[in-house]
Short mmCIF file of C-alpha atoms and ligand atoms in Angstrom, two decimals:
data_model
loop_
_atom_site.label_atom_id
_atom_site.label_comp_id
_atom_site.label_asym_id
_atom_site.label_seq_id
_atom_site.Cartn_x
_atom_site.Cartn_y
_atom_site.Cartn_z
CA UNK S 15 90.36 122.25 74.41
CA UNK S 16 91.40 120.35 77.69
CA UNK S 17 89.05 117.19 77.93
CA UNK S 18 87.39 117.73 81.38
CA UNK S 19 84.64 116.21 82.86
CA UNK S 20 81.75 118.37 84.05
CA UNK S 21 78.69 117.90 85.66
CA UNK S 22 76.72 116.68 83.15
CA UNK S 23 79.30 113.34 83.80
CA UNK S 24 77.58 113.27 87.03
CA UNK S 25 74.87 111.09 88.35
CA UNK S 26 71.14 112.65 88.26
CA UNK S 27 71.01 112.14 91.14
CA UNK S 28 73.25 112.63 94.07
CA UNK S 29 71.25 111.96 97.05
CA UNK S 30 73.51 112.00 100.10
CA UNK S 31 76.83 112.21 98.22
CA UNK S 32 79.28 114.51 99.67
CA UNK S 33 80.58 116.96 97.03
CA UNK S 34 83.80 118.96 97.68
CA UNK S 35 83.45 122.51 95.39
CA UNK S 36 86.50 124.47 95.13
CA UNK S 37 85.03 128.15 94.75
CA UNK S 38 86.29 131.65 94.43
CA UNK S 39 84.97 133.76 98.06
CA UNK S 40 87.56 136.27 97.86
CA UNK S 41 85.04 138.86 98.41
CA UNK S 42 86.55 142.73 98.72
CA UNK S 43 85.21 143.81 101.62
CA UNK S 44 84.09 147.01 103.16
CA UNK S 45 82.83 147.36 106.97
CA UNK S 46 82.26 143.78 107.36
CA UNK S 47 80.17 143.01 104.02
CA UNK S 48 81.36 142.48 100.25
CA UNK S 49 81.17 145.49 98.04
CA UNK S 50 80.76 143.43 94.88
CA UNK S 51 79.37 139.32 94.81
CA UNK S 52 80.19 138.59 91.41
CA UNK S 53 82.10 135.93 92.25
CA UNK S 54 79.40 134.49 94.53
CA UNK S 55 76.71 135.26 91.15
CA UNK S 56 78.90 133.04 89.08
CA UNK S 57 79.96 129.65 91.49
CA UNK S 58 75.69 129.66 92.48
CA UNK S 59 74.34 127.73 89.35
CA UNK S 60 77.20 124.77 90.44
CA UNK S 61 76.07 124.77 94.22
CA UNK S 62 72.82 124.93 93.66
CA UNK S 63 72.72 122.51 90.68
CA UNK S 64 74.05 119.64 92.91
CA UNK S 65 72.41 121.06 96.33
CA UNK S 66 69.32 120.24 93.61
CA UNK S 67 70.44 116.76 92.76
CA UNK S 68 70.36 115.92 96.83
CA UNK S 69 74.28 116.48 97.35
CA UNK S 70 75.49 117.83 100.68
CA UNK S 71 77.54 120.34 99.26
CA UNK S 72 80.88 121.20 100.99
CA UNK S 73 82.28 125.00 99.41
CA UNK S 74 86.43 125.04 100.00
CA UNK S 75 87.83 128.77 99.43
CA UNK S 76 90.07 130.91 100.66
CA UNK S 77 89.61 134.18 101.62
CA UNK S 78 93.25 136.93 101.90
CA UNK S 79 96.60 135.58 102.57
CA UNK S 80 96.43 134.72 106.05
CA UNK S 81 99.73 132.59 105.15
CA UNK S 82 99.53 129.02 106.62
CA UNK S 83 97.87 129.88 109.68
CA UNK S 84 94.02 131.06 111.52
CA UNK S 85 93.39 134.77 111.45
CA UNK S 86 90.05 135.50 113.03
CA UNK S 87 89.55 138.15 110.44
CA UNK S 88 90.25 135.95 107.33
CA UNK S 89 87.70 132.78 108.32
CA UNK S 90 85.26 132.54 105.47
CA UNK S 91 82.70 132.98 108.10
CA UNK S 92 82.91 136.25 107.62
CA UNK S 93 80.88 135.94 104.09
CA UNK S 94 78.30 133.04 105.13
CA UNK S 95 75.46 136.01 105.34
CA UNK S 96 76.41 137.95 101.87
CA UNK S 97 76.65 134.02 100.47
CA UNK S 98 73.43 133.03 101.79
CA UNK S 99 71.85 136.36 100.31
CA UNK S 100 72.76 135.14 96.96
CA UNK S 101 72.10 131.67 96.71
CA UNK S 102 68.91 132.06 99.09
CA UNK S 103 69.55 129.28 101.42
CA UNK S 104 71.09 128.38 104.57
CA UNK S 105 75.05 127.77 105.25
CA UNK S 106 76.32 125.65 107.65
CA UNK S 107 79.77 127.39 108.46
CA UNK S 108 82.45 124.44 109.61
CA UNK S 109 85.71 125.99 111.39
CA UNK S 110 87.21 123.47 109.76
CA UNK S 111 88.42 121.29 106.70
CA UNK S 112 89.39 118.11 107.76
CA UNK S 113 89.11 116.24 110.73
CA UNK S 114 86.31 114.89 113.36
CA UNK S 115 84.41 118.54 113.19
CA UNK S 116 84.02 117.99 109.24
CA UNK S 117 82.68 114.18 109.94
CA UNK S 118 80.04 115.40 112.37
CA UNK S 119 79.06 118.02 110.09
CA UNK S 120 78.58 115.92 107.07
CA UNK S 121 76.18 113.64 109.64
CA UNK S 122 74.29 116.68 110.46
CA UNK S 123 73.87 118.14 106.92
CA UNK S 124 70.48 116.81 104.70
CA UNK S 125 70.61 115.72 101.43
CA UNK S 126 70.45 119.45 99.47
CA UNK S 127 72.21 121.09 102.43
CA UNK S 128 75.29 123.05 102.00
CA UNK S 129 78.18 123.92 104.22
CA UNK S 130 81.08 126.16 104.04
CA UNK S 131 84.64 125.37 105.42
CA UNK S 132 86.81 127.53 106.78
CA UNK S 133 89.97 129.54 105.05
CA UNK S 134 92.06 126.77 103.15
CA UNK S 135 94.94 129.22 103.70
CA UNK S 136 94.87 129.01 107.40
CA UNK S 137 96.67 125.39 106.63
CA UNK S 138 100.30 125.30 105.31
CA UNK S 139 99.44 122.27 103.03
CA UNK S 140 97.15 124.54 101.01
CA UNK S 141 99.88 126.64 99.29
CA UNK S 142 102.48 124.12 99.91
CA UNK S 143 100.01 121.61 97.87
CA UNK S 144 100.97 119.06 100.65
CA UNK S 145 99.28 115.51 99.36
CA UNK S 146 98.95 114.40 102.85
CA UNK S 147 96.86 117.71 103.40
CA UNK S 148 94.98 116.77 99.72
CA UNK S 149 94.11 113.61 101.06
CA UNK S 150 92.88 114.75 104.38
CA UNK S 151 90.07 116.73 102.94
CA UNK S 152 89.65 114.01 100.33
CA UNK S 153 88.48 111.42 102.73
CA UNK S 154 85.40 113.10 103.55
CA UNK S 155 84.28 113.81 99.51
CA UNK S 156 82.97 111.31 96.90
CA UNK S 157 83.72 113.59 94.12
CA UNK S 158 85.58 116.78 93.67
CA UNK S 159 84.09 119.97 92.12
CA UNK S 160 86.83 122.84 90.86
CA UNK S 161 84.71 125.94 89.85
CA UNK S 162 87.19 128.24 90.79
CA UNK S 163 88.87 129.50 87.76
CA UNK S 164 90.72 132.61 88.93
CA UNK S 165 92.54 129.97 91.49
CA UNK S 166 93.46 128.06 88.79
CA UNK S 167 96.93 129.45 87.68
CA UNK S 168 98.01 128.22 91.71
CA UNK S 169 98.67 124.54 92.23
CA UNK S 170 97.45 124.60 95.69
CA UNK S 171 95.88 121.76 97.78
CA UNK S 172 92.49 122.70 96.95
CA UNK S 173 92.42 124.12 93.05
CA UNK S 174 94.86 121.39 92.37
CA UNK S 175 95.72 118.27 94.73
CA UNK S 176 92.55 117.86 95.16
CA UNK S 177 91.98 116.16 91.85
CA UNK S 178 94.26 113.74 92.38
CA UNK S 179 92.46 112.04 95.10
CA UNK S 180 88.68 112.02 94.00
CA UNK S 181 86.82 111.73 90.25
CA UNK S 182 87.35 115.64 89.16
CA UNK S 183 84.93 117.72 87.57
CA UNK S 184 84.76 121.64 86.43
CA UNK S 185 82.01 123.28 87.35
CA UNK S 186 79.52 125.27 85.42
CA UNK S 187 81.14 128.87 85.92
CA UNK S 188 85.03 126.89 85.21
CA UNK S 189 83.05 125.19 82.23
CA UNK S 190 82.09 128.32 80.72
CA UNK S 191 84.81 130.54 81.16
CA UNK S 192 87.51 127.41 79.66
CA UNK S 193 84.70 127.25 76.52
CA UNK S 194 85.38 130.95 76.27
CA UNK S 195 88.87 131.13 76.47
CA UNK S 196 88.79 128.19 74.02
CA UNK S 197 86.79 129.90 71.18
CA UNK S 198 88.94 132.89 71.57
CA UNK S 199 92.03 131.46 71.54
CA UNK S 200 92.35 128.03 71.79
CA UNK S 201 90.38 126.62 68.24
CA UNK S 202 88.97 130.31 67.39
CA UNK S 203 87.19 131.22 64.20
CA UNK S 204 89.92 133.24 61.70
CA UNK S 205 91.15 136.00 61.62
CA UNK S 206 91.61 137.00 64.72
CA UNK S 207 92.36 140.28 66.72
CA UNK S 208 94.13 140.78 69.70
CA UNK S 209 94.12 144.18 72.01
CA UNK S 210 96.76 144.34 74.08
CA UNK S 211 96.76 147.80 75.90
CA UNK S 212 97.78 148.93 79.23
CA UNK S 213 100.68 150.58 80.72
CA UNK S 214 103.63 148.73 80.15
CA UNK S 215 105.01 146.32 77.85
CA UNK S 216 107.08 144.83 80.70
CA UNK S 217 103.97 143.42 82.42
CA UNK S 218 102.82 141.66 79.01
CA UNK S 219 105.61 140.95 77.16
CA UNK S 220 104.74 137.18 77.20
CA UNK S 221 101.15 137.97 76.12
CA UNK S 222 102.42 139.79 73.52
CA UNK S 223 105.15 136.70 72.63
CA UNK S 224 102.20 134.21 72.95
CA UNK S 225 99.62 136.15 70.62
CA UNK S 226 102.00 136.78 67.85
CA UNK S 227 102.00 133.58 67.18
CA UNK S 228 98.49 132.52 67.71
CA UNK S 229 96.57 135.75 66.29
CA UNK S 230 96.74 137.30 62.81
CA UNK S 231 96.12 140.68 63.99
CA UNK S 232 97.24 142.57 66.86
CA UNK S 233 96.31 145.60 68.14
CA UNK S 234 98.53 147.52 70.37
CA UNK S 235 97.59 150.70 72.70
CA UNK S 236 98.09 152.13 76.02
CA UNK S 237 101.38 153.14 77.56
CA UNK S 238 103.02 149.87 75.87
CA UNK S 239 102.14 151.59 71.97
CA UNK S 240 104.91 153.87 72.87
CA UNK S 241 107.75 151.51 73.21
CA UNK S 242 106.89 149.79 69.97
CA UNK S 243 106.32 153.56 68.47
CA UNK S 244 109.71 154.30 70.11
CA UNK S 245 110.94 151.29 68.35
CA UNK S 246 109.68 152.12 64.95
CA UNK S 247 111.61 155.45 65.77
CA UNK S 248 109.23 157.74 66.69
CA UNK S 249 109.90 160.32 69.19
CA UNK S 250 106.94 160.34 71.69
CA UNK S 251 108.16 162.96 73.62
CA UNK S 252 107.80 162.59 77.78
CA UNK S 253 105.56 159.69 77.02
CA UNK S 254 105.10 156.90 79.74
CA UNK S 255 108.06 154.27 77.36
CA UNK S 256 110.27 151.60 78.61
CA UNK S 257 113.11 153.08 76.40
CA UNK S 258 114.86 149.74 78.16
CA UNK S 259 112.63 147.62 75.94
CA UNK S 260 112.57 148.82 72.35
CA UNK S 261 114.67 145.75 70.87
CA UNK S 262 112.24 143.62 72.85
CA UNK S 263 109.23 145.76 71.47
CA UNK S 264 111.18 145.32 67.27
CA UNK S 265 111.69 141.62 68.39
CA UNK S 266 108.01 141.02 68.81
CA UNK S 267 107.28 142.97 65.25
CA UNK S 268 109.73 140.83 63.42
CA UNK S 269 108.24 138.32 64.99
CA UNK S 270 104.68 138.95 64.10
CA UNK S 271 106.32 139.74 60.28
CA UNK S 272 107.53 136.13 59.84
CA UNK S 273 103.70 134.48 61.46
CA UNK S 274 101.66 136.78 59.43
CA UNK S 275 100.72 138.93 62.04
CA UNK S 276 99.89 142.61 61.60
CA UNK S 277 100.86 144.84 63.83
CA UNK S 278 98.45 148.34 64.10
CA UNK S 279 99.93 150.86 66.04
CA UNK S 280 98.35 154.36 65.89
CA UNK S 281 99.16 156.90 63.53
CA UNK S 282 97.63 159.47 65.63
CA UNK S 283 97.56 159.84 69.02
CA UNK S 284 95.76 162.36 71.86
CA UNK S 285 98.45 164.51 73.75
CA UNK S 286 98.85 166.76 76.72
CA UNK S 287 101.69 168.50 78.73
CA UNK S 288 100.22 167.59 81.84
CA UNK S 289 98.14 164.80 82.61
CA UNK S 290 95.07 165.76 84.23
CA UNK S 291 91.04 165.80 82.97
CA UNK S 292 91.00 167.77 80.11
CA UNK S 293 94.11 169.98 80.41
CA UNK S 294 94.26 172.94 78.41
CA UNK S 295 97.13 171.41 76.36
CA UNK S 296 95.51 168.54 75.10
CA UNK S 297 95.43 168.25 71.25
CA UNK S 298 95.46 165.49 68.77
CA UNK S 299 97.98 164.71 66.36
CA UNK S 300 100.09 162.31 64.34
CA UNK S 301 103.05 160.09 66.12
CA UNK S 302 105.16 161.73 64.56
CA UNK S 303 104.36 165.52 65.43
CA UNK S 304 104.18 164.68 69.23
CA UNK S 305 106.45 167.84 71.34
CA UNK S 306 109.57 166.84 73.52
CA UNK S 307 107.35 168.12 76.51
CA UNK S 308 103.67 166.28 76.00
CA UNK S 309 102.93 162.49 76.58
CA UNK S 310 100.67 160.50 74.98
CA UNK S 311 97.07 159.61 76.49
CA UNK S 312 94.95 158.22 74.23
CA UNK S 313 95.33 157.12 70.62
CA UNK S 314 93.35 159.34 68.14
CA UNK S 315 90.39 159.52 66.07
CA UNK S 316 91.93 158.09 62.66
CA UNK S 317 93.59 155.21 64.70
CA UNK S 318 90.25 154.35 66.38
CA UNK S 319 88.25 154.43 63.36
CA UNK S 320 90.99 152.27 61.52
CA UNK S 321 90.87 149.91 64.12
CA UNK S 322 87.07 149.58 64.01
CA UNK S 323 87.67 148.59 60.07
CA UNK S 324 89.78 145.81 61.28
CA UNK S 325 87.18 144.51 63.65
CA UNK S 326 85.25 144.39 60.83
CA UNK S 327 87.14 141.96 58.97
CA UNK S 328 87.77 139.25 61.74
CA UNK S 329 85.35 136.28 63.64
CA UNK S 330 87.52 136.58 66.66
CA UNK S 331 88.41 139.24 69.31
CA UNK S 332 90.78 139.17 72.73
CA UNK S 333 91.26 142.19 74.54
CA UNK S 334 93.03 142.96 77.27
CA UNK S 335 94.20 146.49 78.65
CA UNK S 336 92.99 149.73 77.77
CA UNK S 337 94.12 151.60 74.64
CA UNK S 338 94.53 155.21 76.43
CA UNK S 339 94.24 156.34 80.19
CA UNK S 340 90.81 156.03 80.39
CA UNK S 341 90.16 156.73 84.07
CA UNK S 342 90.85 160.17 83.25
CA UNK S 343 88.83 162.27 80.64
CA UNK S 344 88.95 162.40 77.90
CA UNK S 345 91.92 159.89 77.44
CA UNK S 346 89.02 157.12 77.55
CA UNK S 347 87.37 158.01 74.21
CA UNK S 348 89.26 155.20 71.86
CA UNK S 349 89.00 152.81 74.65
CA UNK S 350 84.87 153.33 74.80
CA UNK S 351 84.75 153.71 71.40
CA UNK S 352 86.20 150.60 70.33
CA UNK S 353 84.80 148.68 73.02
CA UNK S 354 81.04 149.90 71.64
CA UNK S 355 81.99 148.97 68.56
CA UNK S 356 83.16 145.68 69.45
CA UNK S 357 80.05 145.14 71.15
CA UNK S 358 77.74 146.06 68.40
CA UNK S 359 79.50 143.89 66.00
CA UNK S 360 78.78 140.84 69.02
CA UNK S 361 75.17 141.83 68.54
CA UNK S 362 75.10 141.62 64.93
CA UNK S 363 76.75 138.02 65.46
CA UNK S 364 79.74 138.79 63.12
CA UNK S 365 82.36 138.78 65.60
CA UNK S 366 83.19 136.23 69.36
CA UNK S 367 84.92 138.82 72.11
CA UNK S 368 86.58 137.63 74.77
CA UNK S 369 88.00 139.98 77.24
CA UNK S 370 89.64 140.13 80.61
CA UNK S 371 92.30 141.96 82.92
CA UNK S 372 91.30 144.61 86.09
CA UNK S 373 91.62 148.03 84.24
CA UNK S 374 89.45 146.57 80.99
CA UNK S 375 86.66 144.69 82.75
CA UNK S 376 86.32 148.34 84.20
CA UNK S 377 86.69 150.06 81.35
CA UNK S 378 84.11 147.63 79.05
CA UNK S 379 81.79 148.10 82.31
CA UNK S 380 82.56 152.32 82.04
CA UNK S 381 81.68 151.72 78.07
CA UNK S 382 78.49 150.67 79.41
CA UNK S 383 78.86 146.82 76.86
CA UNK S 384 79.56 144.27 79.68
CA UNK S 385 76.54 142.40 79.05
CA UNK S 386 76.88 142.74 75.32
CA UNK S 387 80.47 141.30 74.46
CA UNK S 388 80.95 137.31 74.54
CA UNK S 389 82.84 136.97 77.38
CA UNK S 390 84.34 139.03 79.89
CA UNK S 391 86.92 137.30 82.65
CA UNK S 392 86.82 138.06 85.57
CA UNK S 393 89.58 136.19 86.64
CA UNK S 394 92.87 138.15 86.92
CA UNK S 395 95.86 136.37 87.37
CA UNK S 396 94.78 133.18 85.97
CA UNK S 397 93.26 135.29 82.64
CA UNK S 398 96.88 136.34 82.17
CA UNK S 399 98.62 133.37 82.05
CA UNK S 400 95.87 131.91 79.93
CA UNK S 401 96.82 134.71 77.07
CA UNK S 402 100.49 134.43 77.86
CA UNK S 403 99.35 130.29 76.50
CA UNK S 404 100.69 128.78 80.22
CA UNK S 405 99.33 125.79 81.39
CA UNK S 406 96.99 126.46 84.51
CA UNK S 407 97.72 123.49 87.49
CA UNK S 408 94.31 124.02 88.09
CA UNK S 409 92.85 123.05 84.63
CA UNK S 410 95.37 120.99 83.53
CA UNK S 411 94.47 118.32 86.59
CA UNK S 412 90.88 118.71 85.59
CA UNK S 413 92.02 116.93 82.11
CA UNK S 414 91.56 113.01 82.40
P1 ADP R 516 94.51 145.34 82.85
O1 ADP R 516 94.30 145.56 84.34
O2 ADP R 516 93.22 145.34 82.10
O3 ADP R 516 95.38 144.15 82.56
P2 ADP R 516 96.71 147.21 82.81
O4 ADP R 516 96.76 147.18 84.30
O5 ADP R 516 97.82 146.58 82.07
O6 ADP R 516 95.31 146.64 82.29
O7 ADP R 516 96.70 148.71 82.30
C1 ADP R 516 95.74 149.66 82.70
C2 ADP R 516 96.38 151.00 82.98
O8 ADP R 516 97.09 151.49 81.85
C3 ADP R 516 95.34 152.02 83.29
O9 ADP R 516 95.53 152.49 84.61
C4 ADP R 516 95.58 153.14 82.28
O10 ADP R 516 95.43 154.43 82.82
C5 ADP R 516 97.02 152.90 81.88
N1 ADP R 516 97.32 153.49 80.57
C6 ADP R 516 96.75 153.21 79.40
N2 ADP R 516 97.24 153.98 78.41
C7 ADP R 516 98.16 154.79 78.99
C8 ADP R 516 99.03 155.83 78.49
N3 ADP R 516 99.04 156.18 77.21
N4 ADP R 516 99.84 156.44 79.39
C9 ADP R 516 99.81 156.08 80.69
N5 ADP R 516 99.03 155.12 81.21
C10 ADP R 516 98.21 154.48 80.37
MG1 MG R 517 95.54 146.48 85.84
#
């Protein structure tokens, strides 16, 4: 576990002290208002905790890539009124992040009050993790708050630099999600399963390099089964494959062979000849019966319910990328299968999941179980790089 400080290392009380909170804005928008305020649901326990303890509370983001320079249609201000929705107070927006306007500002703001400053992007320094620009926005802080997560895997000004110059602390939503990613991962209870699914293996090969190592069983489905099937010499027909990769994909299972990993792959699969909702040519069968004209979807029943028994047996599950192509029916039937049964076994207390990536937070939402697994990240990029076992800038300069 990185040793970071968080704000239980603060003060009770911070009457008048200016805090500087890195958080995660990057609202998707849709005619001028977010479509989804997650992100502003999980940095509101931080703000409001030390808007509570009489901080003035200064909230650094960015918001698009308006690369190094002011876009009217990328200043933050364009989220003060879905922000102040969800923490129920007041913003002050500052069109600024360093300077005379921020010193005003700060004299303005109350104990408790918060303000928002503008894009960090619209400054070169941000991205260029210029310590001159670091230190700018320093001077007007007395401590540094990074409760952006999902910015982590950048060492920009702001999720990085930043801690260089003032005492550094994580905040709540960082706190939780690096406890998380700790217990699944980093000192997890044994065994251990790992889902890696999705489309390709290209895109995870170093997740799949990192977890061999690390994980005593993993678990692979999706497009990506099909190159190691391919591999183990099976013919999977007009199957999405990176033919390109197959001594990569035997490399990994070797691999896993020497660290006591097991590898599941499925021994049946769901096929179709075209690939739309329930063709007319879908049919399940085993790898090895799959036709030089049908692709695999889905892995199949007897696959789904072996890899339920595995669950079973371990403390500890990571998951990331779907195990067939579940936007489409009924090629999402392992994928909400497993992921209930993953959930249950949370409920029951047997088993810690952890899981993250675009397509599966969907998918474990479709399933109906986000509320019911351990953990889910919503954090992207930075959740990657985490299971590929990189050092994130942004958490490493949290560590004392
Ligand atoms: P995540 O966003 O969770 O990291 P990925 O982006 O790697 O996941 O993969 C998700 C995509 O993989 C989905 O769009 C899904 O349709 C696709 N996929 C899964 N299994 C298959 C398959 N057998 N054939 C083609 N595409 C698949
Ligand atoms: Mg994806």
């Amino acid at each position: 576990m990185p040793n970071f400080k968080t704000l239980d290392d603060l003060p009770a009380d911070l009457t008048g002290k200016v805090a500087l909170v890195r958080v995660d804005l990057n609202l998707p928008m849709q005619g001028g208002s977010a479509s989804d305020l997650t992100r502003v649901e999980a940095i509101k326990p931080t703000v409001l905790e030390l808007s509570e303890k009489g901080a003035k509370v200064l909230m650094l983001a960015h918001f698009g890539r308006p690369g190094g320079a002011r876009h009217s249609a990328l200043s933050t201000s364009m989220v003060v009124g879905d922000v102040e929705g969800v923490l129920g107070k007041e913003l002050m927006f500052i069109p600024e992040v360093a300077g005379p306007v921020v010193e005003q500002s700060i004299g303005i703001l109350r104990p408790g009050d918060i303000g928002l400053l503008d894009n960090v992007r619209f400054w070169p320094g941000e991205e260029a993790n210029d310590p001159n620009f670091a230190q700018s926005i320093a001077a007007h802080g007395d401590f540094y708050v990074n409760d952006a997560f999902s910015a982590a895997h950048r060492a920009h000004a702001t999720t990085e630099g930043l801690a260089h110059h003032l005492p550094a602390y994580a905040g709540r939503s960082m706190e939780r999600e690096l406890t998380a990613l700790d217990s699944a991962l980093g000192n997890p209870e044994t065994p251990v399963a790992a889902v890696v699914g999705g489309a390709k293996v290209s895109t995870k090969l170093d997740v799949l390099q990192n977890l061999v190592g690390k994980v005593q069983h993993l678990i692979i489905g999706g497009g990506m089964a099909n190159t190691f099937l391919a591999a183990r010499g099976v013919d999977v027909g007009k199957s999405l494959a990176e033919h390109d990769l197959i001594e990569t994909a035997s490399k990994i299972m070797d691999e896993a062979d020497h660290s006591g990993c097991t590898v599941h792959l499925p021994y049946d699969v769901v096929v179709a000849k075209e690939f739309a909702a329930n063709p007319a040519s879908l049919r399940t069968c085993n790898v090895h019966e799959v036709a030089g004209d049908e692709m695999i979807l889905d892995i199949g029943p007897l696959a789904t319910e072996a890899l339920a028994d595995v669950l079973k047996t371990c403390r500890t599950l990571v998951w990331n990328g779907p195990l067939g192509a579940f936007e489409t029916e009924p090629f999402d039937t392992a994928t909400m299968a497993l992921a209930r049964h993953a959930a249950a076994l949370t409920q029951e207390g047997s088993l810690i999941s952890v899981a993250g990536g675009g397509d599966t937070v969907a998918a474990l939402a479709q399933a109906g179980v986000t509320g019911d697994v351990t953990y889910i990240s919503t954090a992207g990029g930075a959740f990657l790089e985490w299971m590929e076992g990189k050092e994130l800038p942004g958490v490493a300069a949290l560590s004392a």
